[in-house]
Short mmCIF file of C-alpha atoms in Angstrom, two decimals:
data_model
loop_
_atom_site.label_atom_id
_atom_site.label_comp_id
_atom_site.label_asym_id
_atom_site.label_seq_id
_atom_site.Cartn_x
_atom_site.Cartn_y
_atom_site.Cartn_z
CA MET A 1 -25.55 11.92 -5.65
CA GLY A 2 -28.12 9.73 -3.97
CA ALA A 3 -29.86 9.29 -7.51
CA SER A 4 -26.52 8.48 -9.12
CA LEU A 5 -25.74 5.83 -6.43
CA LEU A 6 -29.12 4.32 -7.01
CA ALA A 7 -28.68 4.25 -10.76
CA ALA A 8 -25.29 2.69 -10.27
CA LEU A 9 -26.82 0.01 -8.04
CA VAL A 10 -29.53 -0.90 -10.59
CA ALA A 11 -27.09 -0.86 -13.36
CA ALA A 12 -24.62 -3.13 -11.41
CA VAL A 13 -27.35 -5.80 -10.84
CA LEU A 14 -28.63 -5.80 -14.40
CA LEU A 15 -24.88 -6.12 -15.83
CA ALA A 16 -24.22 -8.89 -13.27
CA ALA A 17 -27.45 -10.71 -14.58
CA VAL A 18 -26.25 -10.47 -18.16
CA ALA A 19 -22.76 -11.62 -17.17
CA ARG A 20 -24.17 -14.70 -15.46
CA ARG A 21 -26.44 -15.39 -18.37
CA PHE A 22 -23.56 -15.66 -20.80
CA ASP A 23 -21.24 -17.29 -18.22
CA VAL A 24 -18.87 -14.39 -18.01
CA SER A 25 -16.79 -13.28 -14.95
CA ALA A 26 -19.06 -10.86 -13.45
CA PRO A 27 -16.45 -8.90 -11.44
CA LEU A 28 -14.47 -8.51 -14.52
CA ALA A 29 -17.33 -7.36 -16.68
CA LEU A 30 -18.54 -4.81 -14.13
CA VAL A 31 -15.18 -3.16 -13.81
CA VAL A 32 -14.84 -2.78 -17.54
CA ALA A 33 -18.39 -1.49 -17.72
CA GLY A 34 -17.51 1.02 -14.91
CA LEU A 35 -14.45 2.25 -16.86
CA ALA A 36 -16.61 2.54 -20.09
CA GLY A 37 -19.59 4.35 -18.28
CA SER A 38 -17.61 6.70 -15.87
CA ALA A 39 -18.00 9.60 -18.36
CA LEU A 40 -21.77 8.95 -19.15
CA PRO A 41 -24.24 11.59 -17.69
CA GLY A 42 -25.43 10.56 -14.21
CA PHE A 43 -22.43 8.24 -13.49
CA HIS A 44 -19.50 10.68 -13.62
CA ASP A 45 -20.25 12.12 -10.09
CA VAL A 46 -20.52 8.65 -8.45
CA HIS A 47 -17.75 8.67 -5.78
CA LEU A 48 -16.65 6.00 -3.53
CA ASP A 49 -17.50 6.70 0.15
CA PRO A 50 -14.99 4.88 2.33
CA GLN A 51 -17.62 4.65 5.05
CA LEU A 52 -20.14 3.20 2.66
CA VAL A 53 -17.67 0.50 1.71
CA LEU A 54 -16.14 -0.37 5.13
CA PHE A 55 -19.36 -0.18 7.14
CA VAL A 56 -22.13 -1.09 4.73
CA ILE A 57 -20.61 -3.20 2.00
CA LEU A 58 -17.78 -5.17 3.52
CA PRO A 59 -19.58 -6.50 6.80
CA PRO A 60 -22.48 -8.50 5.08
CA LEU A 61 -19.92 -9.87 2.45
CA LEU A 62 -17.66 -11.08 5.13
CA TRP A 63 -20.66 -12.66 6.98
CA SER A 64 -22.00 -14.31 3.95
CA ALA A 65 -18.65 -15.86 3.20
CA GLY A 66 -18.15 -16.85 6.71
CA LEU A 67 -21.57 -18.70 6.98
CA GLU A 68 -20.66 -20.63 3.80
CA SER A 69 -17.21 -21.47 5.09
CA SER A 70 -16.18 -24.75 6.79
CA TYR A 71 -14.65 -24.18 10.17
CA VAL A 72 -13.28 -27.80 10.08
CA ALA A 73 -11.63 -27.15 6.70
CA LEU A 74 -10.08 -23.67 7.82
CA ARG A 75 -8.79 -25.14 10.94
CA ARG A 76 -7.24 -28.17 8.92
CA ASN A 77 -5.53 -25.54 6.75
CA ILE A 78 -4.55 -23.15 9.40
CA ARG A 79 -0.92 -23.01 8.44
CA PRO A 80 -1.28 -22.19 4.83
CA ILE A 81 -4.15 -19.86 5.49
CA GLY A 82 -2.04 -18.13 8.00
CA PHE A 83 0.73 -17.50 5.58
CA LEU A 84 -1.63 -16.01 3.01
CA ALA A 85 -3.90 -13.98 5.39
CA VAL A 86 -1.27 -12.58 7.84
CA GLY A 87 2.10 -13.20 6.46
CA LEU A 88 1.57 -12.08 2.97
CA PRO A 89 -0.19 -8.87 3.77
CA LEU A 90 2.57 -7.63 6.08
CA VAL A 91 5.32 -8.65 3.56
CA THR A 92 3.35 -6.84 0.78
CA THR A 93 3.13 -3.84 2.91
CA PHE A 94 6.78 -3.64 3.50
CA ILE A 95 8.22 -4.37 0.21
CA VAL A 96 5.61 -2.28 -1.83
CA GLY A 97 6.30 0.52 0.58
CA ILE A 98 9.86 0.46 -0.18
CA VAL A 99 9.36 0.31 -3.92
CA ALA A 100 6.84 3.24 -3.85
CA PHE A 101 9.15 5.26 -1.66
CA ARG A 102 11.94 4.88 -4.15
CA THR A 103 9.81 5.58 -7.22
CA VAL A 104 7.50 8.38 -6.03
CA PRO A 105 9.47 11.36 -4.78
CA GLU A 106 6.34 13.02 -2.91
CA LEU A 107 5.82 9.90 -0.78
CA THR A 108 7.41 9.73 2.78
CA ILE A 109 8.34 6.32 4.07
CA ALA A 110 5.22 6.27 6.32
CA ALA A 111 3.05 7.35 3.35
CA ALA A 112 4.68 4.67 1.18
CA LEU A 113 3.97 2.10 3.74
CA THR A 114 0.53 3.26 3.93
CA LEU A 115 0.12 2.49 0.20
CA GLY A 116 1.71 -0.83 0.73
CA ALA A 117 -1.01 -1.90 3.29
CA ILE A 118 -3.72 -0.32 1.15
CA VAL A 119 -2.85 -2.58 -1.80
CA ALA A 120 -1.93 -5.69 0.33
CA PRO A 121 -5.22 -7.49 0.73
CA PRO A 122 -6.42 -9.36 -2.35
CA ASP A 123 -10.18 -9.47 -3.07
CA ALA A 124 -10.84 -13.32 -3.45
CA VAL A 125 -14.47 -12.85 -4.32
CA SER A 126 -13.69 -12.80 -8.09
CA ALA A 127 -11.05 -15.42 -7.78
CA THR A 128 -13.45 -17.73 -5.79
CA ALA A 129 -16.17 -17.00 -8.41
CA ILE A 130 -14.10 -18.23 -11.26
CA GLY A 131 -12.73 -21.09 -9.08
CA ARG A 132 -16.31 -22.36 -8.55
CA ARG A 133 -17.31 -21.98 -12.11
CA LEU A 134 -14.25 -23.93 -13.41
CA GLY A 135 -14.31 -26.49 -10.69
CA LEU A 136 -11.14 -25.86 -8.58
CA PRO A 137 -10.09 -28.28 -6.02
CA ARG A 138 -11.83 -27.97 -2.45
CA ARG A 139 -8.63 -27.33 -0.86
CA THR A 140 -7.60 -24.52 -3.20
CA MET A 141 -10.96 -22.98 -2.69
CA THR A 142 -10.49 -23.31 0.99
CA LEU A 143 -7.20 -21.49 0.87
CA LEU A 144 -8.59 -18.61 -1.19
CA GLY A 145 -11.74 -18.32 1.04
CA GLY A 146 -9.93 -18.38 4.32
CA GLU A 147 -7.36 -15.86 2.88
CA SER A 148 -10.32 -13.49 1.81
CA LEU A 149 -11.90 -13.91 5.24
CA LEU A 150 -8.78 -12.79 7.27
CA ASN A 151 -6.46 -10.69 5.11
CA ASP A 152 -8.53 -7.59 5.19
CA ALA A 153 -7.98 -7.58 9.07
CA THR A 154 -4.42 -7.75 8.69
CA ALA A 155 -4.04 -5.28 5.97
CA LEU A 156 -6.26 -2.66 7.57
CA THR A 157 -4.64 -2.86 10.93
CA ALA A 158 -1.33 -2.37 9.17
CA TYR A 159 -2.97 0.58 7.30
CA LYS A 160 -4.08 2.10 10.71
CA VAL A 161 -0.47 1.84 12.02
CA ALA A 162 1.24 3.18 8.92
CA LEU A 163 -1.34 6.00 8.53
CA GLY A 164 -0.77 7.09 12.09
CA PHE A 165 3.14 7.50 11.40
CA ALA A 166 2.25 9.37 8.14
CA LEU A 167 -0.13 11.72 9.90
CA GLY A 168 2.35 12.80 12.56
CA GLY A 169 4.03 9.85 14.31
CA VAL A 170 7.83 9.33 14.44
CA ILE A 171 8.26 6.09 12.69
CA GLY A 172 11.80 5.49 14.26
CA SER A 173 10.85 5.90 17.77
CA SER A 174 10.49 2.79 19.99
CA SER A 175 7.25 4.16 21.68
CA ALA A 176 5.69 4.37 18.14
CA TRP A 177 6.62 0.96 17.35
CA ARG A 178 5.25 -0.18 20.79
CA SER A 179 2.11 1.71 20.03
CA GLY A 180 1.83 0.05 16.53
CA LEU A 181 2.12 -3.52 18.18
CA ALA A 182 -0.52 -2.70 20.65
CA THR A 183 -2.72 -1.61 17.96
CA PHE A 184 -2.22 -4.92 16.30
CA ALA A 185 -2.71 -7.05 19.51
CA LEU A 186 -6.04 -4.97 20.51
CA ALA A 187 -7.41 -5.57 16.80
CA ALA A 188 -6.81 -9.22 16.99
CA VAL A 189 -7.90 -9.97 20.53
CA GLY A 190 -10.74 -7.36 20.51
CA GLY A 191 -11.99 -8.88 17.30
CA VAL A 192 -12.04 -12.40 18.48
CA VAL A 193 -13.68 -11.58 21.81
CA VAL A 194 -16.48 -9.34 20.38
CA GLY A 195 -16.96 -11.77 17.37
CA TRP A 196 -17.30 -14.83 19.65
CA GLY A 197 -19.25 -13.00 22.47
CA LEU A 198 -21.74 -11.43 20.07
CA GLY A 199 -22.05 -14.40 17.92
CA MET A 200 -23.05 -16.42 21.04
CA VAL A 201 -25.68 -13.98 21.84
CA VAL A 202 -27.02 -13.87 18.29
CA GLN A 203 -27.11 -17.80 18.46
CA PHE A 204 -28.96 -17.86 21.79
CA ILE A 205 -31.61 -15.35 20.67
CA ARG A 206 -32.11 -16.96 17.35
CA THR A 207 -32.55 -20.58 18.76
CA ARG A 208 -35.31 -19.49 20.95
CA LEU A 209 -37.55 -17.42 18.64
CA ASP A 210 -39.13 -20.14 16.50
CA ASP A 211 -39.90 -17.45 14.04
CA PRO A 212 -38.02 -17.71 10.67
CA LEU A 213 -38.79 -14.33 9.52
CA VAL A 214 -37.41 -12.52 12.67
CA GLU A 215 -34.54 -14.99 12.74
CA SER A 216 -33.40 -13.95 9.26
CA ALA A 217 -34.09 -10.23 10.12
CA ILE A 218 -31.79 -10.67 13.14
CA GLY A 219 -29.23 -12.32 10.89
CA LEU A 220 -29.23 -9.47 8.41
CA VAL A 221 -28.52 -6.70 10.88
CA SER A 222 -25.86 -8.87 12.97
CA PRO A 223 -22.86 -8.25 10.93
CA PHE A 224 -23.33 -4.48 10.92
CA PHE A 225 -23.91 -4.40 14.72
CA ILE A 226 -20.83 -6.62 15.38
CA TYR A 227 -18.61 -4.74 13.09
CA LEU A 228 -19.44 -1.40 14.62
CA VAL A 229 -19.20 -2.55 18.23
CA ALA A 230 -15.63 -4.07 17.36
CA GLU A 231 -14.48 -0.93 15.75
CA GLN A 232 -15.69 1.11 18.58
CA ILE A 233 -13.49 -0.51 21.01
CA HIS A 234 -10.55 -0.41 18.32
CA GLY A 235 -10.84 -4.13 17.67
CA SER A 236 -11.05 -5.53 14.17
CA GLY A 237 -14.52 -5.51 12.77
CA VAL A 238 -13.35 -7.82 10.15
CA ILE A 239 -12.06 -10.42 12.52
CA ALA A 240 -15.19 -9.95 14.74
CA VAL A 241 -17.61 -10.58 11.85
CA VAL A 242 -15.75 -13.51 10.52
CA VAL A 243 -15.53 -15.24 13.98
CA ALA A 244 -19.29 -14.72 14.56
CA ALA A 245 -20.08 -15.91 11.06
CA LEU A 246 -18.13 -19.02 11.40
CA LEU A 247 -19.64 -19.85 14.71
CA LEU A 248 -23.30 -19.35 13.45
CA GLY A 249 -22.35 -21.17 10.08
CA GLN A 250 -21.17 -24.12 12.26
CA ARG A 251 -24.48 -24.22 14.38
CA GLU A 252 -26.84 -23.48 11.55
CA THR A 253 -27.91 -27.08 11.88
CA HIS A 254 -29.84 -26.13 15.11
CA ALA A 255 -31.98 -23.69 13.05
CA GLY A 256 -35.25 -24.80 11.55
CA TYR A 257 -35.63 -25.80 7.97
CA ALA A 258 -37.51 -22.68 7.01
CA THR A 259 -34.98 -20.58 8.50
CA ARG A 260 -32.17 -22.26 6.61
CA LEU A 261 -33.92 -22.07 3.41
CA GLN A 262 -34.80 -18.23 3.81
CA ASP A 263 -31.37 -17.42 5.08
CA LYS A 264 -29.75 -18.99 2.07
CA ALA A 265 -31.89 -17.31 -0.43
CA VAL A 266 -31.67 -13.92 1.29
CA TRP A 267 -27.88 -13.98 1.53
CA LYS A 268 -27.21 -15.08 -1.94
CA ALA A 269 -29.29 -12.31 -3.25
CA LEU A 270 -27.77 -9.76 -0.94
CA GLN A 271 -24.26 -10.96 -1.94
CA LEU A 272 -24.88 -10.63 -5.72
CA VAL A 273 -26.19 -7.11 -5.19
CA LEU A 274 -23.37 -5.93 -3.06
CA GLU A 275 -20.54 -7.50 -5.00
CA SER A 276 -21.92 -6.25 -8.28
CA PHE A 277 -22.19 -2.77 -6.87
CA ALA A 278 -18.69 -2.71 -5.53
CA PHE A 279 -17.14 -3.83 -8.63
CA LEU A 280 -19.02 -1.36 -10.63
CA LEU A 281 -17.90 1.50 -8.27
CA ILE A 282 -14.29 0.64 -8.93
CA GLY A 283 -14.52 1.38 -12.63
CA LEU A 284 -16.73 4.54 -11.93
CA GLN A 285 -13.90 6.05 -9.98
CA LEU A 286 -11.66 6.82 -13.02
CA PRO A 287 -12.75 10.54 -13.51
CA LYS A 288 -12.16 11.34 -9.92
CA VAL A 289 -8.75 9.80 -9.75
CA ILE A 290 -7.60 11.56 -12.95
CA SER A 291 -8.91 14.85 -11.73
CA GLU A 292 -6.43 14.87 -8.80
CA LEU A 293 -3.48 14.38 -10.79
CA ALA A 294 -3.26 17.87 -12.35
CA GLY A 295 0.42 18.98 -12.45
CA ILE A 296 2.07 15.52 -12.06
CA ARG A 297 4.43 14.13 -14.66
CA ALA A 298 3.03 11.32 -16.58
CA ALA A 299 6.53 9.60 -16.92
CA THR A 300 6.85 9.58 -13.14
CA LEU A 301 3.37 8.06 -12.77
CA ALA A 302 4.11 5.50 -15.49
CA VAL A 303 7.19 4.27 -13.74
CA ALA A 304 5.80 4.27 -10.29
CA SER A 305 2.59 2.47 -11.61
CA ALA A 306 4.62 -0.24 -13.42
CA ALA A 307 6.93 -0.75 -10.42
CA VAL A 308 4.16 -1.02 -7.89
CA LEU A 309 1.93 -3.28 -9.98
CA ALA A 310 4.88 -5.62 -10.79
CA THR A 311 5.77 -5.77 -6.99
CA VAL A 312 2.44 -6.55 -5.91
CA ILE A 313 2.18 -9.46 -8.38
CA GLY A 314 5.57 -10.62 -7.84
CA VAL A 315 5.63 -10.66 -4.12
CA ARG A 316 2.49 -12.78 -4.12
CA ILE A 317 4.06 -15.34 -6.52
CA VAL A 318 7.25 -15.63 -4.54
CA TRP A 319 5.60 -15.79 -1.25
CA VAL A 320 3.06 -18.46 -2.23
CA TYR A 321 5.67 -20.75 -3.82
CA THR A 322 7.87 -20.32 -0.74
CA ALA A 323 5.07 -20.91 1.69
CA ALA A 324 3.79 -23.98 -0.27
CA TYR A 325 7.12 -25.73 -0.82
CA LEU A 326 9.41 -24.68 1.98
CA PRO A 327 7.54 -26.13 4.85
CA TRP A 328 7.03 -29.41 2.96
CA LEU A 329 10.63 -29.80 2.13
CA LEU A 330 12.05 -28.86 5.48
CA SER A 331 9.40 -30.59 7.79
CA ARG A 332 9.02 -34.32 8.17
CA ARG A 333 5.74 -33.81 10.08
CA VAL A 334 4.35 -31.69 7.23
CA ARG A 335 5.32 -34.43 4.73
CA ALA A 336 3.57 -37.00 6.85
CA HIS A 337 0.30 -35.17 6.91
CA GLU A 338 0.17 -33.28 3.67
CA PRO A 339 0.51 -34.36 0.06
CA ALA A 340 3.17 -32.79 -2.02
CA PRO A 341 1.98 -29.30 -3.28
CA GLN A 342 0.68 -29.74 -6.98
CA ARG A 343 2.39 -27.35 -9.44
CA GLY A 344 -1.02 -26.12 -11.09
CA HIS A 345 -2.72 -25.64 -7.83
CA VAL A 346 0.11 -23.59 -6.21
CA PHE A 347 0.25 -21.42 -9.37
CA VAL A 348 -3.55 -20.72 -9.29
CA VAL A 349 -3.38 -19.59 -5.73
CA ALA A 350 -0.29 -17.54 -6.57
CA TRP A 351 -2.14 -15.91 -9.60
CA ALA A 352 -5.35 -15.17 -7.78
CA GLY A 353 -4.26 -11.91 -6.39
CA MET A 354 -6.91 -9.57 -7.63
CA ARG A 355 -7.35 -6.36 -5.41
CA GLY A 356 -10.93 -5.07 -4.88
CA VAL A 357 -12.96 -2.14 -3.38
CA VAL A 358 -11.53 -2.41 0.15
CA SER A 359 -8.22 -1.22 -1.19
CA LEU A 360 -9.85 1.93 -3.06
CA ALA A 361 -11.95 2.67 0.02
CA ALA A 362 -8.79 2.86 2.34
CA ALA A 363 -7.08 5.09 -0.28
CA TYR A 364 -10.00 7.45 -0.26
CA ALA A 365 -10.10 7.58 3.48
CA VAL A 366 -6.55 8.82 3.63
CA PRO A 367 -6.95 12.41 5.14
CA ALA A 368 -6.06 15.33 2.96
CA THR A 369 -3.84 16.92 5.71
CA THR A 370 -1.71 15.63 8.34
CA LEU A 371 -2.07 16.57 12.05
CA ALA A 372 0.21 19.44 11.51
CA GLY A 373 -2.20 20.92 8.96
CA ASP A 374 0.31 20.12 5.93
CA PRO A 375 -1.08 18.34 2.79
CA PHE A 376 -0.72 14.58 3.26
CA PRO A 377 2.45 13.75 1.26
CA GLY A 378 1.81 12.20 -2.17
CA ARG A 379 -1.95 11.68 -1.63
CA PRO A 380 -3.03 12.09 -5.28
CA GLN A 381 -0.27 9.61 -6.33
CA LEU A 382 -1.25 7.23 -3.54
CA VAL A 383 -4.93 7.02 -4.85
CA PHE A 384 -3.78 6.85 -8.42
CA LEU A 385 -1.35 3.96 -7.76
CA THR A 386 -4.00 2.12 -5.70
CA PHE A 387 -6.53 2.53 -8.55
CA VAL A 388 -3.91 1.25 -10.95
CA VAL A 389 -3.16 -1.94 -8.88
CA VAL A 390 -6.90 -2.64 -8.34
CA VAL A 391 -7.92 -2.33 -11.99
CA GLY A 392 -4.58 -3.80 -13.34
CA THR A 393 -4.90 -6.94 -11.23
CA LEU A 394 -8.52 -7.50 -11.79
CA LEU A 395 -8.11 -7.16 -15.55
CA LEU A 396 -4.72 -9.11 -15.92
CA HIS A 397 -5.68 -12.07 -13.52
CA GLY A 398 -9.43 -11.97 -14.34
CA LEU A 399 -8.65 -12.41 -18.13
CA THR A 400 -5.94 -14.97 -17.70
CA LEU A 401 -6.92 -17.04 -14.53
CA PRO A 402 -9.61 -19.10 -16.31
CA TRP A 403 -7.07 -19.89 -19.11
CA PHE A 404 -4.27 -20.94 -16.59
CA ILE A 405 -6.76 -23.14 -14.78
CA ARG A 406 -7.68 -24.99 -17.89
CA MET A 407 -4.17 -25.26 -19.39
CA LEU A 408 -2.63 -26.46 -16.00
CA GLY A 409 -5.50 -28.93 -15.47
CA ALA A 410 -6.04 -27.38 -11.94
CA HIS A 411 -9.47 -28.99 -11.48
CA GLY A 412 -10.66 -30.85 -8.46
CA ASP A 413 -11.21 -34.53 -8.40
CA GLU A 414 -13.60 -34.82 -5.35
CA ALA A 415 -16.80 -35.52 -7.20
CA HIS A 416 -16.77 -39.16 -7.10
CA ALA A 417 -15.26 -39.38 -3.60
CA ASP A 418 -18.11 -36.91 -2.39
CA ALA A 419 -20.80 -39.08 -4.24
CA VAL A 420 -19.41 -42.30 -2.50
CA ALA A 421 -19.34 -40.61 0.94
CA THR A 422 -22.95 -39.21 0.42
CA ALA A 423 -24.27 -42.47 -0.74
CA ALA A 424 -22.76 -44.18 2.34
CA ALA A 425 -24.09 -41.58 4.80
CA GLN A 426 -27.48 -41.61 3.08
CA ASP A 427 -27.51 -45.35 3.47
CA LYS A 428 -26.87 -45.12 7.14
CA ALA A 429 -29.41 -42.36 7.65
CA ALA A 430 -32.01 -44.38 5.99
CA ARG A 431 -31.33 -47.40 8.15
CA ALA A 432 -31.66 -45.15 11.15
CA ALA A 433 -35.00 -43.74 9.99
CA ALA A 434 -36.27 -47.28 9.24
CA GLU A 435 -35.29 -48.31 12.84
CA ARG A 436 -37.05 -45.24 14.23
CA LEU A 437 -40.15 -46.08 12.27
CA ASP A 438 -40.23 -49.46 13.71
CA GLU A 439 -39.87 -48.25 17.15
CA LEU A 440 -42.80 -45.81 16.71
CA LEU A 441 -45.16 -48.61 15.30
CA ALA A 442 -44.39 -50.90 18.13
CA GLU A 443 -45.79 -48.17 20.50
CA GLN A 444 -49.12 -47.94 18.50
CA PRO A 445 -52.39 -49.80 19.66
CA ALA A 446 -52.49 -53.25 18.27
CA ASP A 447 -56.16 -52.76 16.93
CA SER A 448 -55.15 -49.90 14.63
CA ASP A 449 -54.08 -50.37 10.98
CA VAL A 450 -53.70 -46.84 10.03
CA PRO A 451 -50.00 -46.31 11.18
CA GLU A 452 -49.01 -49.57 9.25
CA ARG A 453 -50.66 -48.18 5.99
CA ALA A 454 -48.77 -45.06 6.57
CA ALA A 455 -45.73 -46.91 7.38
CA ASP A 456 -45.85 -48.73 3.87
CA VAL A 457 -45.67 -45.32 2.25
CA LEU A 458 -42.92 -44.13 4.38
CA ARG A 459 -40.88 -47.26 3.92
CA ALA A 460 -41.22 -46.90 0.15
CA TRP A 461 -40.12 -43.13 0.40
CA ASN A 462 -37.16 -44.16 2.62
CA THR A 463 -36.10 -47.05 0.21
CA ARG A 464 -36.26 -44.53 -2.67
CA ARG A 465 -34.05 -42.04 -1.06
CA ARG A 466 -31.62 -44.81 0.08
CA ASN A 467 -31.31 -46.16 -3.47
CA ALA A 468 -31.09 -42.94 -5.22
CA ALA A 469 -27.65 -41.99 -3.72
CA TRP A 470 -26.09 -45.37 -4.84
CA GLU A 471 -27.79 -45.09 -8.36
CA ARG A 472 -26.01 -41.81 -9.00
CA LEU A 473 -22.67 -43.69 -8.67
CA GLY A 474 -23.58 -45.84 -11.55
CA ARG A 475 -23.85 -45.38 -15.20
CA HIS A 476 -25.70 -42.59 -16.87
CA ASP A 477 -29.51 -43.00 -17.56
CA ASP A 478 -28.63 -42.85 -21.19
CA ASP A 479 -26.73 -46.19 -20.83
CA ILE A 480 -29.02 -48.13 -18.54
CA GLY A 481 -32.39 -46.51 -19.22
CA GLU A 482 -34.34 -44.50 -16.45
CA SER A 483 -33.64 -45.63 -12.91
CA PRO A 484 -36.57 -46.03 -10.47
CA ALA A 485 -35.52 -43.01 -8.56
CA ALA A 486 -35.36 -40.84 -11.59
CA ALA A 487 -38.63 -42.22 -12.87
CA PHE A 488 -40.29 -41.37 -9.28
CA ARG A 489 -38.73 -37.91 -9.42
CA ARG A 490 -39.94 -37.11 -13.01
CA LEU A 491 -43.41 -38.42 -12.45
CA ARG A 492 -43.76 -36.64 -8.93
CA LEU A 493 -42.49 -33.30 -10.45
CA GLU A 494 -45.17 -33.58 -13.13
CA MET A 495 -47.72 -34.10 -10.53
CA LEU A 496 -46.49 -31.09 -8.59
CA ALA A 497 -46.73 -29.09 -11.76
CA ALA A 498 -50.35 -30.11 -12.22
CA GLU A 499 -51.23 -29.40 -8.58
CA ARG A 500 -49.59 -25.94 -8.97
CA GLU A 501 -51.57 -25.20 -12.08
CA THR A 502 -54.76 -26.23 -10.43
CA PHE A 503 -54.15 -24.02 -7.36
CA ILE A 504 -53.38 -21.03 -9.50
CA ALA A 505 -56.48 -21.60 -11.49
CA GLU A 506 -58.57 -21.82 -8.50
CA ARG A 507 -57.08 -18.38 -7.22
CA ASP A 508 -57.79 -16.86 -10.67
CA ALA A 509 -61.48 -18.04 -10.50
CA GLY A 510 -61.87 -16.47 -7.04
CA ARG A 511 -62.35 -19.73 -5.25
CA ILE A 512 -59.27 -19.30 -2.91
CA ASP A 513 -57.47 -16.40 -1.67
CA ASP A 514 -53.80 -15.24 -2.56
CA GLU A 515 -52.91 -15.97 1.00
CA VAL A 516 -54.05 -19.66 0.72
CA LEU A 517 -52.36 -19.83 -2.61
CA ARG A 518 -49.01 -18.67 -1.20
CA THR A 519 -49.46 -21.13 1.66
CA VAL A 520 -50.03 -24.36 -0.42
CA LEU A 521 -47.47 -23.24 -3.08
CA HIS A 522 -44.83 -22.88 -0.30
CA GLY A 523 -45.43 -26.64 0.63
CA LEU A 524 -45.20 -27.63 -3.17
CA ASP A 525 -41.99 -25.62 -3.39
CA LEU A 526 -40.32 -27.40 -0.31
CA GLU A 527 -41.32 -30.69 -1.91
CA GLU A 528 -39.90 -29.68 -5.18
CA ALA A 529 -36.77 -28.64 -3.54
CA THR A 530 -36.35 -31.85 -1.85
CA LEU A 531 -36.95 -33.74 -5.21
CA ASN A 532 -34.27 -31.58 -6.98
CA ARG A 533 -31.89 -32.12 -4.13
CA ASP A 534 -32.04 -35.79 -4.67
#
């Protein structure tokens, strides 16, 4: 089993690399590859471990997404994100539960609600990946990202409550419902408290280390530790990780440049590995899902699958349109502060309801027996329907979402506004830098001309950076010729390449050590990164 998991991990990364090379949706390609390869020797026994997903894969993915999210943007869109991340999973849980109860005779109402909670949270990783590639508006990306950060917490808490009823609780008793509400409250409050408290501790420790390697190492283990602590006190590990990640992401400006560069590279690579592995695992579960369906009528499964899948999709569409238009139509305050919802953008959010590996993990985590020792009602059907919803939404939405985005013209138009704002900020920053330079020169001894000679170089560099931002707003270089900033960048990059080749040749000749080479190359890499950022 361990060798099979390792082989799946390697295959997932290689397939993701191929998908990225040919600009294909990696989640979709990996799921299809998993379905096709599930019968191959070495892969047919790769089973999804719920603990692996919930305690190993989920926390770092949430952490990475939280670090990249904007707390300001999330707060500005708190109402629509709340509708998507809290209201929609609860409504989906209830309606899908009713439909499943009516179409699958083996499911009790509690087991059916458990299924509803399992398939309630969309996995927005694939949707946001498509959105970034096709240039969705920033607000749409904020809504999808904010939803993905918090909807797992809502759905998994609802899952715990419904599963408790299915295992032996009395769903109609008032004490059971009070217990369920207490579970929700403890999950939310506990998650926020643990996330904020431990996030502050991590921030305090990292800011006093001045060691980028150790700072990154602490950042790597933090999501696992925070998730585990929150779950141990029956809080929401999802909420805890998200709160801590948002806190540290907002304060990453206090970290050193080396830590920021290192963290970004580490988390991008880890995110790619874990996402690829998770989506490949989905497809590889086909043999296990089918093996548990012995003796169950195919016609019943087909009707239930169509009904549940259609309900999952339909509930999201209706809810998103209602949540987008109804507040704007009924509230004068909303109309005064928000533009009218755009048809294309609303449809993209409504159609971006792909389910993912968290749903399958929750389904596999359902015990085989109840507290009384009886078989869990309809567990094989529950797992199969979850698989149908996950694969069905990934294939349906994944194949059609790019086409809808292009057809509806749901593209962002922030590029020019961002360029203007960046140029204005760069101009102001350059002026502040020039003033600071003049202050420092005034403090130097009058008989020294070394600072002034250095100042000439610094002023030229500062002017180049100031002008470069404004030059990007003008016409293309093909129209007006190469700009001074572009020429500077091109020539300096060529100089850096020559320096790099010389250092490597010196190492190959044995005149400098590899450690010396790595040190000087790091400096050249940082300068090249600066030039490419411009």
